[in-house]
Short mmCIF file of N, CA and C in Angstrom, two decimals:
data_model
loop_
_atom_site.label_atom_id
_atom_site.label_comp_id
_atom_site.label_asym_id
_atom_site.label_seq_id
_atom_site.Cartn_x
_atom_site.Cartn_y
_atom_site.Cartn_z
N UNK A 130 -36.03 0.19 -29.56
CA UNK A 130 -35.13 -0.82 -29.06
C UNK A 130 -33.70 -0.40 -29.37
N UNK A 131 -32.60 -0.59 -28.55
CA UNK A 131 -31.24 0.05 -28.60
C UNK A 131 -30.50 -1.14 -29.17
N UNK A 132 -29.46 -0.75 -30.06
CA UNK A 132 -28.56 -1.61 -30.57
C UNK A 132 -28.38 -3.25 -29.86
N UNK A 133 -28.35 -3.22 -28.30
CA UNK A 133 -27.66 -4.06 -27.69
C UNK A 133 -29.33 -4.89 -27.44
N UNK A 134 -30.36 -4.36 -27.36
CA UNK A 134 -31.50 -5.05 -27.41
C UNK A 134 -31.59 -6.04 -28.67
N UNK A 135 -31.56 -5.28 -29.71
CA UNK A 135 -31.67 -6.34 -31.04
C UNK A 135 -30.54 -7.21 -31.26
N UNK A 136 -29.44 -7.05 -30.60
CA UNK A 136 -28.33 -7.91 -30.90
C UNK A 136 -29.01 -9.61 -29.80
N UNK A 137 -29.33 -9.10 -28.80
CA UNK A 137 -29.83 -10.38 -27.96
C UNK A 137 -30.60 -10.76 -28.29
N UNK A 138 -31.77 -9.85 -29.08
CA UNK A 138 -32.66 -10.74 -29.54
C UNK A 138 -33.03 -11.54 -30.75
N UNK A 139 -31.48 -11.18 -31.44
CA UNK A 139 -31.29 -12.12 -32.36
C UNK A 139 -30.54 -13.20 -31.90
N UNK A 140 -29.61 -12.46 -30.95
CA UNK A 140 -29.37 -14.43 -30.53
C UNK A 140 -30.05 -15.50 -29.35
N UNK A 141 -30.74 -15.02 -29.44
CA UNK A 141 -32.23 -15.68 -28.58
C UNK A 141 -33.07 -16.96 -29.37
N UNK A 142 -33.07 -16.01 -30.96
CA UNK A 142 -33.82 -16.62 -32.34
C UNK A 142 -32.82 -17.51 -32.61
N UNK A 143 -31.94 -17.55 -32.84
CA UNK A 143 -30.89 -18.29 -33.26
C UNK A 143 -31.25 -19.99 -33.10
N UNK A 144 -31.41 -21.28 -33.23
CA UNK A 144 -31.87 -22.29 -32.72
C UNK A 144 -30.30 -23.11 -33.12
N UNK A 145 -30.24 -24.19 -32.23
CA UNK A 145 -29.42 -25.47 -31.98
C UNK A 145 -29.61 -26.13 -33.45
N UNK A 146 -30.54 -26.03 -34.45
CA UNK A 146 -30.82 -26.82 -35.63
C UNK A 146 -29.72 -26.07 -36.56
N UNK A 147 -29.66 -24.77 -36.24
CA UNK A 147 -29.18 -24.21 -37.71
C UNK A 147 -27.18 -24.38 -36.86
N UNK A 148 -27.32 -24.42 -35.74
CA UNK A 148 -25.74 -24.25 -35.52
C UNK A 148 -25.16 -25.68 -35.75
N UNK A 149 -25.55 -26.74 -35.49
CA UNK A 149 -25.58 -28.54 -35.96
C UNK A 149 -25.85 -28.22 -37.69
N UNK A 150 -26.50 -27.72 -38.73
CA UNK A 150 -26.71 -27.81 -39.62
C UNK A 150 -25.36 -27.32 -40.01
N UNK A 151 -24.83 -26.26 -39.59
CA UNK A 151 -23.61 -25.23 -40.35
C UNK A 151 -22.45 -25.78 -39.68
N UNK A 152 -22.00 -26.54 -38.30
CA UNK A 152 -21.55 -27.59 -37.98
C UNK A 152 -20.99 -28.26 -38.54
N UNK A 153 -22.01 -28.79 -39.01
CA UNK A 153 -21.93 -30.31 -40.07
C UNK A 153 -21.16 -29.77 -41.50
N UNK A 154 -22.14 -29.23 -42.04
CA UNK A 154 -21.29 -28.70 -43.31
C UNK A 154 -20.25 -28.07 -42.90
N UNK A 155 -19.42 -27.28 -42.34
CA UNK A 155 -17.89 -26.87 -41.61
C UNK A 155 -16.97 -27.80 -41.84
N UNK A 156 -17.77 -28.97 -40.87
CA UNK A 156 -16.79 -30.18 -40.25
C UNK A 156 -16.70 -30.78 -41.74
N UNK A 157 -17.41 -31.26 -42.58
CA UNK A 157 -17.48 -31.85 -43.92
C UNK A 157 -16.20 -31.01 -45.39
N UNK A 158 -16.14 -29.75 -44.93
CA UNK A 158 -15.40 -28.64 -45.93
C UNK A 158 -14.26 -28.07 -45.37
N UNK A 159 -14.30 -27.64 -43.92
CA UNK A 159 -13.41 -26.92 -43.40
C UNK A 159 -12.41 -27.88 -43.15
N UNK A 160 -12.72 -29.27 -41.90
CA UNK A 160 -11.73 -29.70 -41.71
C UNK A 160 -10.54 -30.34 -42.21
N UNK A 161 -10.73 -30.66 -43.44
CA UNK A 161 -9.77 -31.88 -44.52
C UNK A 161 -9.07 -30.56 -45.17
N UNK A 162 -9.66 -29.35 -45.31
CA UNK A 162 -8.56 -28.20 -45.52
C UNK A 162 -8.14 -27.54 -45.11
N UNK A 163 -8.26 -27.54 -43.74
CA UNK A 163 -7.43 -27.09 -42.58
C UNK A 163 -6.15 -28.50 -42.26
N UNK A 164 -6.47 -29.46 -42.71
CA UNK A 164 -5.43 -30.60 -42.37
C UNK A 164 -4.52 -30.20 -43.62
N UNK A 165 -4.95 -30.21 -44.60
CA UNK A 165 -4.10 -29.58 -45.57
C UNK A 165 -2.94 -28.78 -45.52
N UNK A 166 -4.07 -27.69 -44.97
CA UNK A 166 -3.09 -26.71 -44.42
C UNK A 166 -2.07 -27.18 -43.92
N UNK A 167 -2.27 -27.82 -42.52
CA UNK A 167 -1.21 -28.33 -41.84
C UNK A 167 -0.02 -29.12 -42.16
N UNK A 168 -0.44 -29.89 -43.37
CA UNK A 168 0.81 -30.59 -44.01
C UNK A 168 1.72 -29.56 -44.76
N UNK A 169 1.07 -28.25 -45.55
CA UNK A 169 1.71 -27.40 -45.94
C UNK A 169 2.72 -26.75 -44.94
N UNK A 170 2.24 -26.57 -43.65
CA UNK A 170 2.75 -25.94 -42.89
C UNK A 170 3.90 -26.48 -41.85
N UNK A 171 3.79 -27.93 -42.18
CA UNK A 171 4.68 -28.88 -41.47
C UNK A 171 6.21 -28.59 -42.57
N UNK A 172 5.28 -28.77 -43.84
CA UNK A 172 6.75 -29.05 -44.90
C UNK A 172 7.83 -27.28 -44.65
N UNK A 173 6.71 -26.58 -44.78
CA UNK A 173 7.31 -25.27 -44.30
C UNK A 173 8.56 -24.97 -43.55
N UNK A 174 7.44 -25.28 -42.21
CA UNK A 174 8.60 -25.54 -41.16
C UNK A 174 9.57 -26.15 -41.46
N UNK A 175 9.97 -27.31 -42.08
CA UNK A 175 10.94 -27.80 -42.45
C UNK A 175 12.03 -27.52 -43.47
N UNK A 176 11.42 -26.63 -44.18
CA UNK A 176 12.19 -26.06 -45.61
C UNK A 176 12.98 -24.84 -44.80
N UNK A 177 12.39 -24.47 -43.31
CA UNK A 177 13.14 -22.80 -42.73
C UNK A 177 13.65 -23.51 -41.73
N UNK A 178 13.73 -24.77 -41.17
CA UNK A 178 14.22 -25.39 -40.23
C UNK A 178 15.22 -26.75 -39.90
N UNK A 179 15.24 -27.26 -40.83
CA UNK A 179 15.49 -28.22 -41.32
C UNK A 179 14.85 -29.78 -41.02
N UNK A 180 14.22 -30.01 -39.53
CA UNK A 180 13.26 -30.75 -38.70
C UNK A 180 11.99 -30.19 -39.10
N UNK A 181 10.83 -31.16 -39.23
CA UNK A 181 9.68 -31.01 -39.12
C UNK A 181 9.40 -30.46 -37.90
N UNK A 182 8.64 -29.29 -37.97
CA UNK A 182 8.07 -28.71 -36.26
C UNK A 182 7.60 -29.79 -35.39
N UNK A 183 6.16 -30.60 -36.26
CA UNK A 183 5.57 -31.99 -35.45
C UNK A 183 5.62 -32.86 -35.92
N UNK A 184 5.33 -34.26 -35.16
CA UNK A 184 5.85 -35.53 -35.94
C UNK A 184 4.68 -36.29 -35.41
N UNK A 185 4.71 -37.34 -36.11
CA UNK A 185 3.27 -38.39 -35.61
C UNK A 185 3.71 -39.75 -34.93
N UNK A 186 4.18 -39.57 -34.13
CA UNK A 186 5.17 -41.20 -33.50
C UNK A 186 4.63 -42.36 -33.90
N UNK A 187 2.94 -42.50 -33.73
CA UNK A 187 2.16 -43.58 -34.42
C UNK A 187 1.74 -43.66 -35.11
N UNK A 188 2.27 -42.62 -36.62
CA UNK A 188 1.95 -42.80 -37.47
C UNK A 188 2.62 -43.37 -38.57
N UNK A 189 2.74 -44.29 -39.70
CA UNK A 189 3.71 -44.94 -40.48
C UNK A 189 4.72 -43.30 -41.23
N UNK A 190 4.21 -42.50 -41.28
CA UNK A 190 4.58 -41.30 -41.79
C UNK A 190 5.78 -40.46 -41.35
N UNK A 191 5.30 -40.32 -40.53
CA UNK A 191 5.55 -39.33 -38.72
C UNK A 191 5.57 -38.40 -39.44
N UNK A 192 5.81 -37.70 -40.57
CA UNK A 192 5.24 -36.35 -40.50
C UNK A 192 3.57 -35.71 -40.38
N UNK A 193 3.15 -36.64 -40.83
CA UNK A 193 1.55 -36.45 -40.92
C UNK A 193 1.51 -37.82 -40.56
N UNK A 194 -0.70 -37.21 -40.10
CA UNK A 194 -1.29 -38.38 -39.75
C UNK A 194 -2.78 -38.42 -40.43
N UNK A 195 -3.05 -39.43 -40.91
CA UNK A 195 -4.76 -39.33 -40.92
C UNK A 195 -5.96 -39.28 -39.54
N UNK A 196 -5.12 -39.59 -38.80
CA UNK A 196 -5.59 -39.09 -37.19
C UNK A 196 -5.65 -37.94 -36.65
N UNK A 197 -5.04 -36.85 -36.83
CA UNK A 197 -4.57 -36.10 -36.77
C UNK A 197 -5.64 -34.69 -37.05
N UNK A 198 -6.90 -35.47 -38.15
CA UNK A 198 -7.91 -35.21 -38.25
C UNK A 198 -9.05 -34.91 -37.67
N UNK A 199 -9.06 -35.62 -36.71
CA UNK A 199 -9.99 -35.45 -35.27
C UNK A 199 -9.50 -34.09 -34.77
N UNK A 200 -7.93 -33.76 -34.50
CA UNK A 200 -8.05 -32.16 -33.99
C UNK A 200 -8.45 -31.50 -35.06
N UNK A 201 -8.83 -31.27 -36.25
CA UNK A 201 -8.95 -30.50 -37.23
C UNK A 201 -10.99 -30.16 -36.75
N UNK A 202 -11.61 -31.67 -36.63
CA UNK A 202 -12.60 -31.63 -36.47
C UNK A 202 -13.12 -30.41 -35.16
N UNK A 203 -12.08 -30.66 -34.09
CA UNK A 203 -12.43 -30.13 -33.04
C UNK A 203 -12.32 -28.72 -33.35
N UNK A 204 -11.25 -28.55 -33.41
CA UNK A 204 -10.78 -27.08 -34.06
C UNK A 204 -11.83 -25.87 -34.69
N UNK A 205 -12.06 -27.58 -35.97
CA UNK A 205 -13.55 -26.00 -36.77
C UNK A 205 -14.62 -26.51 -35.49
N UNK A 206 -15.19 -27.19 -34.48
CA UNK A 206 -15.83 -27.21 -33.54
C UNK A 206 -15.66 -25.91 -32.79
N UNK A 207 -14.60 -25.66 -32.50
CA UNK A 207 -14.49 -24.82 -31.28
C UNK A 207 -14.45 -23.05 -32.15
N UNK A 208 -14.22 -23.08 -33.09
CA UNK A 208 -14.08 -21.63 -34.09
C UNK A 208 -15.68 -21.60 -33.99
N UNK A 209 -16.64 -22.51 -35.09
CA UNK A 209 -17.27 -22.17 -35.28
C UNK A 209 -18.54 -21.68 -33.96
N UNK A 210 -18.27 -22.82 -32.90
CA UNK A 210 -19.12 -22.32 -31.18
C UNK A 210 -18.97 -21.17 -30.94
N UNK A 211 -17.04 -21.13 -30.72
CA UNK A 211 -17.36 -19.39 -30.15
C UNK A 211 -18.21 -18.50 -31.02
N UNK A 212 -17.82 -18.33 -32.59
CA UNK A 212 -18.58 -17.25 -33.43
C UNK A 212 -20.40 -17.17 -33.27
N UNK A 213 -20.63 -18.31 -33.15
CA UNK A 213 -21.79 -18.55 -33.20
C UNK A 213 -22.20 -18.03 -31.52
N UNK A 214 -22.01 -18.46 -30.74
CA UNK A 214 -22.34 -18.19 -29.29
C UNK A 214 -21.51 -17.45 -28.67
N UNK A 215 -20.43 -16.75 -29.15
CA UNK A 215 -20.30 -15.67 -28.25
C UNK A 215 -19.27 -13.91 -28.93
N UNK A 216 -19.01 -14.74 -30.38
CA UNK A 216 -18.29 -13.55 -31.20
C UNK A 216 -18.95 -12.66 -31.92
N UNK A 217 -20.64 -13.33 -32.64
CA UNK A 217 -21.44 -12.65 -33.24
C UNK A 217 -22.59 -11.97 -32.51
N UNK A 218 -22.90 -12.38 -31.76
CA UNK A 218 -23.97 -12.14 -30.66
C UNK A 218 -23.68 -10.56 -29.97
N UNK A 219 -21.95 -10.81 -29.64
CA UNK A 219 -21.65 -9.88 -29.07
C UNK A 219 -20.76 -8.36 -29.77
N UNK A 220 -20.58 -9.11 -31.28
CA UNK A 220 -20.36 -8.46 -31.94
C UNK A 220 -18.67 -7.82 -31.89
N UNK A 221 -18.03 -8.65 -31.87
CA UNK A 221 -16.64 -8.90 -31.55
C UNK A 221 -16.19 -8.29 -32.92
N UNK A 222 -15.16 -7.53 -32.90
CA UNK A 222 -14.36 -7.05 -33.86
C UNK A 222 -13.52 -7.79 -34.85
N UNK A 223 -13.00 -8.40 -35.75
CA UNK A 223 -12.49 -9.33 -36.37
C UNK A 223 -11.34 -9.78 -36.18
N UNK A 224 -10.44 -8.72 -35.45
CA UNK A 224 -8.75 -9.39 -35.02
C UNK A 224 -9.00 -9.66 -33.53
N UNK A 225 -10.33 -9.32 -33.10
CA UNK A 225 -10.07 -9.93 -31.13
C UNK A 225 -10.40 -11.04 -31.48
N UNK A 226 -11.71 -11.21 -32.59
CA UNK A 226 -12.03 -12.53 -32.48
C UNK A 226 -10.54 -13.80 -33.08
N UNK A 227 -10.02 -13.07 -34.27
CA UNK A 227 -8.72 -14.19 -34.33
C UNK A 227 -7.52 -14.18 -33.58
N UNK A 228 -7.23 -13.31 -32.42
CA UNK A 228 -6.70 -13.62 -31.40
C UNK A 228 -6.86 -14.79 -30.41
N UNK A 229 -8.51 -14.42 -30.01
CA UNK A 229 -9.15 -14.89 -29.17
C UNK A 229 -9.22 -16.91 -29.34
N UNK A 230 -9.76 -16.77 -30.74
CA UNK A 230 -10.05 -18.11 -31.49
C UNK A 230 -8.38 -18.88 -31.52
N UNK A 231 -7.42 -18.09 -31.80
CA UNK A 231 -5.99 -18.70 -32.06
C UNK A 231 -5.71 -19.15 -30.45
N UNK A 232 -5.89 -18.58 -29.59
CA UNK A 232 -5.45 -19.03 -28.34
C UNK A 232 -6.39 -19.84 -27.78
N UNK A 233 -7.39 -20.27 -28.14
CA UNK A 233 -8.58 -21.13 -27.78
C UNK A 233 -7.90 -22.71 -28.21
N UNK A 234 -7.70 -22.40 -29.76
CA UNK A 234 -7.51 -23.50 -30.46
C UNK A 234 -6.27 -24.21 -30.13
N UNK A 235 -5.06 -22.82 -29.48
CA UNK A 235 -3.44 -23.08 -29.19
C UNK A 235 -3.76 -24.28 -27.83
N UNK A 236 -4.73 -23.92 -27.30
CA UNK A 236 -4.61 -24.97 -25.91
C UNK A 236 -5.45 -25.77 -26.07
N UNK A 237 -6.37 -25.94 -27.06
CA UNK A 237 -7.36 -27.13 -27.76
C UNK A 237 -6.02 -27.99 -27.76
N UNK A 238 -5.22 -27.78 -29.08
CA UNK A 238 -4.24 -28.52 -29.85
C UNK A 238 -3.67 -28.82 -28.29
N UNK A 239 -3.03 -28.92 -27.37
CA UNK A 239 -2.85 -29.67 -26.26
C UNK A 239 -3.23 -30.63 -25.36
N UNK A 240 -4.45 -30.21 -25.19
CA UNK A 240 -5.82 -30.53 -24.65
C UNK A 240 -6.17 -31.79 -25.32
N UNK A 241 -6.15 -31.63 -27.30
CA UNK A 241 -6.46 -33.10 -27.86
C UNK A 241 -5.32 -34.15 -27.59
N UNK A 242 -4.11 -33.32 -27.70
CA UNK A 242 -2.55 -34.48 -27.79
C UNK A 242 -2.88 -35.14 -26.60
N UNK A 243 -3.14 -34.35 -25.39
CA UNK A 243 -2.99 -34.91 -23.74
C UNK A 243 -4.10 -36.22 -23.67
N UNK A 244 -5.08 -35.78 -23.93
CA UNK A 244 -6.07 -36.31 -24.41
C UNK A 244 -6.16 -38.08 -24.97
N UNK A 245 -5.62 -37.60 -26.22
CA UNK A 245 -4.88 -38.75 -26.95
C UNK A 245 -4.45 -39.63 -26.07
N UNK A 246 -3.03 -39.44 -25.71
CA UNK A 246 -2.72 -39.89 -25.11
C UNK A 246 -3.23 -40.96 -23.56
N UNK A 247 -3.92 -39.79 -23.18
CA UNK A 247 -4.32 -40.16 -21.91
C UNK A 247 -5.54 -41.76 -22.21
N UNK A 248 -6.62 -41.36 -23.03
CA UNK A 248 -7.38 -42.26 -23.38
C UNK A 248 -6.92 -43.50 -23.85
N UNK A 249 -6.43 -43.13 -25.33
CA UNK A 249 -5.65 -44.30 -26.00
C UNK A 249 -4.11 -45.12 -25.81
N UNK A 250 -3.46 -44.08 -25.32
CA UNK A 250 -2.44 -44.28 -24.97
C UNK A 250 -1.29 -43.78 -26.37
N UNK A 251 -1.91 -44.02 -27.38
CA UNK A 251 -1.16 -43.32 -28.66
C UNK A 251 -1.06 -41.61 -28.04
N UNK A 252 -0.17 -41.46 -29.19
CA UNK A 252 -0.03 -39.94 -29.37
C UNK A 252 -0.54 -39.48 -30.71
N UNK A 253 -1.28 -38.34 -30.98
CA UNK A 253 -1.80 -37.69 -32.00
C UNK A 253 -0.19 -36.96 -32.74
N UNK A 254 0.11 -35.80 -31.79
CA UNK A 254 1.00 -35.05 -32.17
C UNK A 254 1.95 -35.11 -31.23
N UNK A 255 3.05 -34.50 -31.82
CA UNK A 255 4.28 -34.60 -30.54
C UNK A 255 5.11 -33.09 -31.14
N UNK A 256 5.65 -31.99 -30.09
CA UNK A 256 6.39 -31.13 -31.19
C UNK A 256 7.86 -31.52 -30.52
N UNK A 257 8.76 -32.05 -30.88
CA UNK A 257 10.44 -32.38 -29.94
C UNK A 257 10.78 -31.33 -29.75
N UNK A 258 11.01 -31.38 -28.70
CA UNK A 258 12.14 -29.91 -27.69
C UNK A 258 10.92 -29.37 -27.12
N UNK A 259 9.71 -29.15 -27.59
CA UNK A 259 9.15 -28.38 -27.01
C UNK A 259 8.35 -28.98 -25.10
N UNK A 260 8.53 -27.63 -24.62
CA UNK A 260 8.24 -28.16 -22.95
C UNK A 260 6.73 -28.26 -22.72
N UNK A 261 5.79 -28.40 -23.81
CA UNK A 261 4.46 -28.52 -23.77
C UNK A 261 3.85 -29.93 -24.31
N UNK A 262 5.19 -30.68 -24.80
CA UNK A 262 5.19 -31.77 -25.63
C UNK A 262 3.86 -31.75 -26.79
N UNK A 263 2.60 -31.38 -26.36
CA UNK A 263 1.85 -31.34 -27.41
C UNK A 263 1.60 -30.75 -28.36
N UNK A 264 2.34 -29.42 -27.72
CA UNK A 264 2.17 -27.87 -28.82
C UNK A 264 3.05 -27.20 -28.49
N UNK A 265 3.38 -26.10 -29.13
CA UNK A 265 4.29 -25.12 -29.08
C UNK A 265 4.58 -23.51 -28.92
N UNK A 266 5.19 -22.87 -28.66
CA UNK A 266 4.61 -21.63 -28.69
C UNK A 266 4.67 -20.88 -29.69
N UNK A 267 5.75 -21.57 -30.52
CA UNK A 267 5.54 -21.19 -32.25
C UNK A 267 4.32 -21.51 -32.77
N UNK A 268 3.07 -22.55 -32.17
CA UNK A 268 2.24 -22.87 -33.01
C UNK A 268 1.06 -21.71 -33.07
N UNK A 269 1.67 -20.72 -31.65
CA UNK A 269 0.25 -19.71 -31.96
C UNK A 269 0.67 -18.83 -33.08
N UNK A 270 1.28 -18.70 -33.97
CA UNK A 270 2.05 -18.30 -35.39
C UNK A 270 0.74 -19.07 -36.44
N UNK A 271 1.47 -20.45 -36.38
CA UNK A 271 0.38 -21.50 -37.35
C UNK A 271 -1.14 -21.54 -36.61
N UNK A 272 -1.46 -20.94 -35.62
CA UNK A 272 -3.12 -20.75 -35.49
C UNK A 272 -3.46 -19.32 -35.55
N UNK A 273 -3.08 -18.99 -35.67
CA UNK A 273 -3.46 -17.09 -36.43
C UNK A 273 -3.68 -17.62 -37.57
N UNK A 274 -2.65 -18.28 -38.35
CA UNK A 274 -3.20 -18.47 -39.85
C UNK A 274 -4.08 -19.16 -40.01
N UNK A 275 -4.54 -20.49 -39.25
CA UNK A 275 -5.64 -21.49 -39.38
C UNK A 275 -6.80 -20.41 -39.23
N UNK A 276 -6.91 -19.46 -37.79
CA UNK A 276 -8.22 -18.89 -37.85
C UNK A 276 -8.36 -17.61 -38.99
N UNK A 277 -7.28 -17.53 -39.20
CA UNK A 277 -7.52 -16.36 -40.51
C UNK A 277 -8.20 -17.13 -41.64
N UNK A 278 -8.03 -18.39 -42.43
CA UNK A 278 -8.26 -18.86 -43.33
C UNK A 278 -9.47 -19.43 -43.07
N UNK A 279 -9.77 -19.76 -41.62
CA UNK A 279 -10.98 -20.50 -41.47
C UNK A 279 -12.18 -19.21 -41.51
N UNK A 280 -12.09 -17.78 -41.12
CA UNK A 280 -12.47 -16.88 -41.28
C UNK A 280 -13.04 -16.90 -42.68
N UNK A 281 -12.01 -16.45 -43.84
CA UNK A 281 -11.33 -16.71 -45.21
C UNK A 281 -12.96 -17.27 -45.82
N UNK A 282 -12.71 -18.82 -45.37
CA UNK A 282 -13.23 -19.86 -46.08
C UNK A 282 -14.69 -19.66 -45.83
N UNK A 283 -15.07 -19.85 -44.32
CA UNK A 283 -16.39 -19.75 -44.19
C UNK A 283 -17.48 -18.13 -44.04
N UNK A 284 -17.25 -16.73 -44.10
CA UNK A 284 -17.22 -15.95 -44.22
C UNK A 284 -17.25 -15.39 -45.76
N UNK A 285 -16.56 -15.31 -46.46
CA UNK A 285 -16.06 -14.62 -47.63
C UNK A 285 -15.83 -15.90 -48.76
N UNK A 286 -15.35 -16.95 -48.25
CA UNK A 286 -15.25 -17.65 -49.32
C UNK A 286 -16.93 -18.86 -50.24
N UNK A 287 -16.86 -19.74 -49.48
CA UNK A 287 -18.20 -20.71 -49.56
C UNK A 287 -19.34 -20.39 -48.94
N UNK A 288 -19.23 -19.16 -48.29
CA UNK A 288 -20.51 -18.71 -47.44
C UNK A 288 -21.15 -19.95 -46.37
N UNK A 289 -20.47 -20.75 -45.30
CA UNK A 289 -21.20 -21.40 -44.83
C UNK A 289 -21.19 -21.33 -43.53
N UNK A 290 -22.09 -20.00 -43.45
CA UNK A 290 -22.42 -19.42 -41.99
C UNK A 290 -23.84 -18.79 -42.53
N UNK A 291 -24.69 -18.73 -41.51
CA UNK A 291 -26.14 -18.48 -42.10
C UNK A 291 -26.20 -17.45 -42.11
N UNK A 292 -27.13 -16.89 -42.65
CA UNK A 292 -28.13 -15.97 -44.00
C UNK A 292 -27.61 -14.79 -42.58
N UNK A 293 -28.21 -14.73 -41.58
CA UNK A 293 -28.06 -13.95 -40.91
C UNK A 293 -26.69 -13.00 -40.34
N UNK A 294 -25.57 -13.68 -40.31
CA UNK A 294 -24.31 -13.73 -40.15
C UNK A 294 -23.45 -12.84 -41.52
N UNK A 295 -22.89 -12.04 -41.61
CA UNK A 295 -22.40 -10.95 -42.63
C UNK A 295 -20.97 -10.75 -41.90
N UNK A 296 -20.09 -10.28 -42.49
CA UNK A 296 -18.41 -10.55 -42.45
C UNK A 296 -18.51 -9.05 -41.61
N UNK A 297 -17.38 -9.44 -40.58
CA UNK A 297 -17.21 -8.69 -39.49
C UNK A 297 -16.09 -7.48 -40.02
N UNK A 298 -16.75 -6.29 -39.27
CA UNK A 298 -15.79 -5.22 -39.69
C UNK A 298 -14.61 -5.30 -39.14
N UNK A 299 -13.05 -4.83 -40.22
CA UNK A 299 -12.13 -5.35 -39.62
C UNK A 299 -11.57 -4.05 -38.61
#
């Protein structure tokens, strides 16, 4: 059997139980420290800028939100899908995949604000000046680092990617 045979036919084996199982634990660990992140990265921006990059209009805060959380959720949603269904399978190199994942997530983070909006009528995020109102093009900067760390965390750090799954050559 040739390399590209056993790669499919491990993701053939692969079942819907274990990607909902590692899911779950992600969404439970990853996301509240990826929001973290983000408050770090808000104050940042502000310490090299003097304005917060994003603001929360409906939030008592406006720099942060506890809402704000739901994109975090989606976020490790959409990292952990692709890896699982289409970065490991295919055996993606480690900087296409955090390219790939940063620009996934860059138009997620739009996608949820528009979203937001559209449904509830609130706004999640807002960035001022920017012509995307939901995101920015500085933010694919702050999602290189989200998928680097989310890499980081679940990979190398807490191990919570299954038994099968081993850290990608860089």
């Amino acid at each position: 059997m040739n390399a590209m045979s056993l790669t499919q036919a491990a993701a053939q084996r692969r079942s819907f139980g274990v990607y909902a199982r590692v899911l779950a634990t992600q969404i439970l660990y990853v996301a509240p420290l990826l929001w973290l992140l983000e408050l770090l990265q808000n104050q940042a921006w502000k310490a090299a800028n003097g304005t917060f990059g994003w603001v929360y209009p409906d939030s008592p805060y406006q720099w942060f939100s506890f809402g704000s959380m739901v994109l975090w959720v989606g976020a490790v949603f959409l990292m952990w899908t692709l890896h699982y269904y289409w970065f490991h399978p295919k055996q993606y190199r480690l900087w296409t995949r955090i390219g790939i994942a940063s620009a996934v997530c860059w138009v997620g983070e739009w996608v949820g604000g528009f979203m937001a909006v559209q449904l509830t009528g609130k706004h999640l995020q807002v960035w001022p000046g920017a012509a995307l109102v939901y995101v920015s093009f500085p933010a694919l900067f702050f999602w290189v680092s989200n998928v680097i760390v989310y890499h980081l965390l679940t990979v190398y750090g807490a191990d919570l990617t299954p038994d099968y799954d081993s850290p990608a050559d860089i």
